[in-house]
Coordinates of C-alpha atoms in Angstrom, one line a residue:
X230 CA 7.3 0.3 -17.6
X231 CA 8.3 0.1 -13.7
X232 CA 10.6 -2.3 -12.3
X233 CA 12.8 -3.6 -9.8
X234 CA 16.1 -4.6 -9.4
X235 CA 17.8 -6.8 -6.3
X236 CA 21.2 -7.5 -6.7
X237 CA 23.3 -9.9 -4.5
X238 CA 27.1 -10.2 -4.2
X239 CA 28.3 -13.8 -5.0
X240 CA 31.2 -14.5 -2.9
X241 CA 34.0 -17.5 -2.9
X242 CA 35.5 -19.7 0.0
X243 CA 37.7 -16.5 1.0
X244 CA 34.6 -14.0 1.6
X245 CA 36.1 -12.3 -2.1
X246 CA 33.1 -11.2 -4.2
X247 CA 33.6 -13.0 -7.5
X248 CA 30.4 -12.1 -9.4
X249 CA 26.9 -10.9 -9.0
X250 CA 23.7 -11.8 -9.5
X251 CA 20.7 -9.3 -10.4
X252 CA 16.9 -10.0 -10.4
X253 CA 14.7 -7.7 -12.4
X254 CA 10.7 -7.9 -11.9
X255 CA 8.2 -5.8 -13.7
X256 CA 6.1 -4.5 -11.3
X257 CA 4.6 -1.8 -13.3
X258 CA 0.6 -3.0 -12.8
X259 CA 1.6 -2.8 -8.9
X260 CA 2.5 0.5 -8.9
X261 CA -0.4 1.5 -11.2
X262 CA -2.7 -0.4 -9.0
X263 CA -1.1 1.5 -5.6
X264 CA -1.9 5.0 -7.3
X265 CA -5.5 4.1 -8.2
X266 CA -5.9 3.4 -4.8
X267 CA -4.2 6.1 -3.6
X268 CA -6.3 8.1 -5.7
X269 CA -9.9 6.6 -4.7
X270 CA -8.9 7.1 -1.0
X271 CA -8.5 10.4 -1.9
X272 CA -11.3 11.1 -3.6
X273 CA -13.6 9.5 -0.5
X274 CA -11.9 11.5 1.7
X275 CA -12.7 14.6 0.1
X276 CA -16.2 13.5 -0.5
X277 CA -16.8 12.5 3.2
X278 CA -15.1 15.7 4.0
X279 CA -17.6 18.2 1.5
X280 CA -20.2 16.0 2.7
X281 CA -19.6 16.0 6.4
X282 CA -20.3 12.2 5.9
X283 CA -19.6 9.9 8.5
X284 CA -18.3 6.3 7.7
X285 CA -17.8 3.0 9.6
X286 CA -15.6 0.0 8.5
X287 CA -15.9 -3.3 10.6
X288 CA -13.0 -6.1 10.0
X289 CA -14.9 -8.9 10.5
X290 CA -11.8 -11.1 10.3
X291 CA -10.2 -9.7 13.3
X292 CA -12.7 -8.1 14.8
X293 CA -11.3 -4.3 14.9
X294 CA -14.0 -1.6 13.6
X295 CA -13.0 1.9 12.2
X296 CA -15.1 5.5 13.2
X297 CA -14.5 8.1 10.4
X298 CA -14.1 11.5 12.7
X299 CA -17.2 12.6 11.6
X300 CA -19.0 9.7 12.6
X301 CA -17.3 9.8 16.5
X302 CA -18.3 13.7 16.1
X303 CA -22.4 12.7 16.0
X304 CA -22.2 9.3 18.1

């Protein structure tokens, strides 16, 4: 179980802090799901590395298009 906290000062008329209020969120699936990634982008990486593969990602949204080394290396 993973979670976290915010916690903001609640302050009167006078600036005084008079109480505070905390927020606590479970974000334990989130940081599960960021280690699996980082996990699988580590595994490709070592793949494309063992495998002198060369890879090419195009963002069709926005138009920008990504050249593994390896592919820029036999281009």
């Amino acid at each position: 179980y993973t979670e976290e906290q915010t916690i903001t000062p609640i302050r009167d008329l006078s600036g005084t802090i008079t109480h505070f209020v905390g927020i606590k969120e479970d974000v334990t699936e989130r940081v599960r799901t960021e280690a699996a990634l980082r996990d699988s982008q580590e595994r490709l990486q070592r793949a494309l590395a063992i495998g002198k593969g060369a890879l090419w990602q195009w963002q069709v949204a926005d138009n920008r298009v990504y050249y593994s080394p390896e592919w820029r290396e036999h281009v």
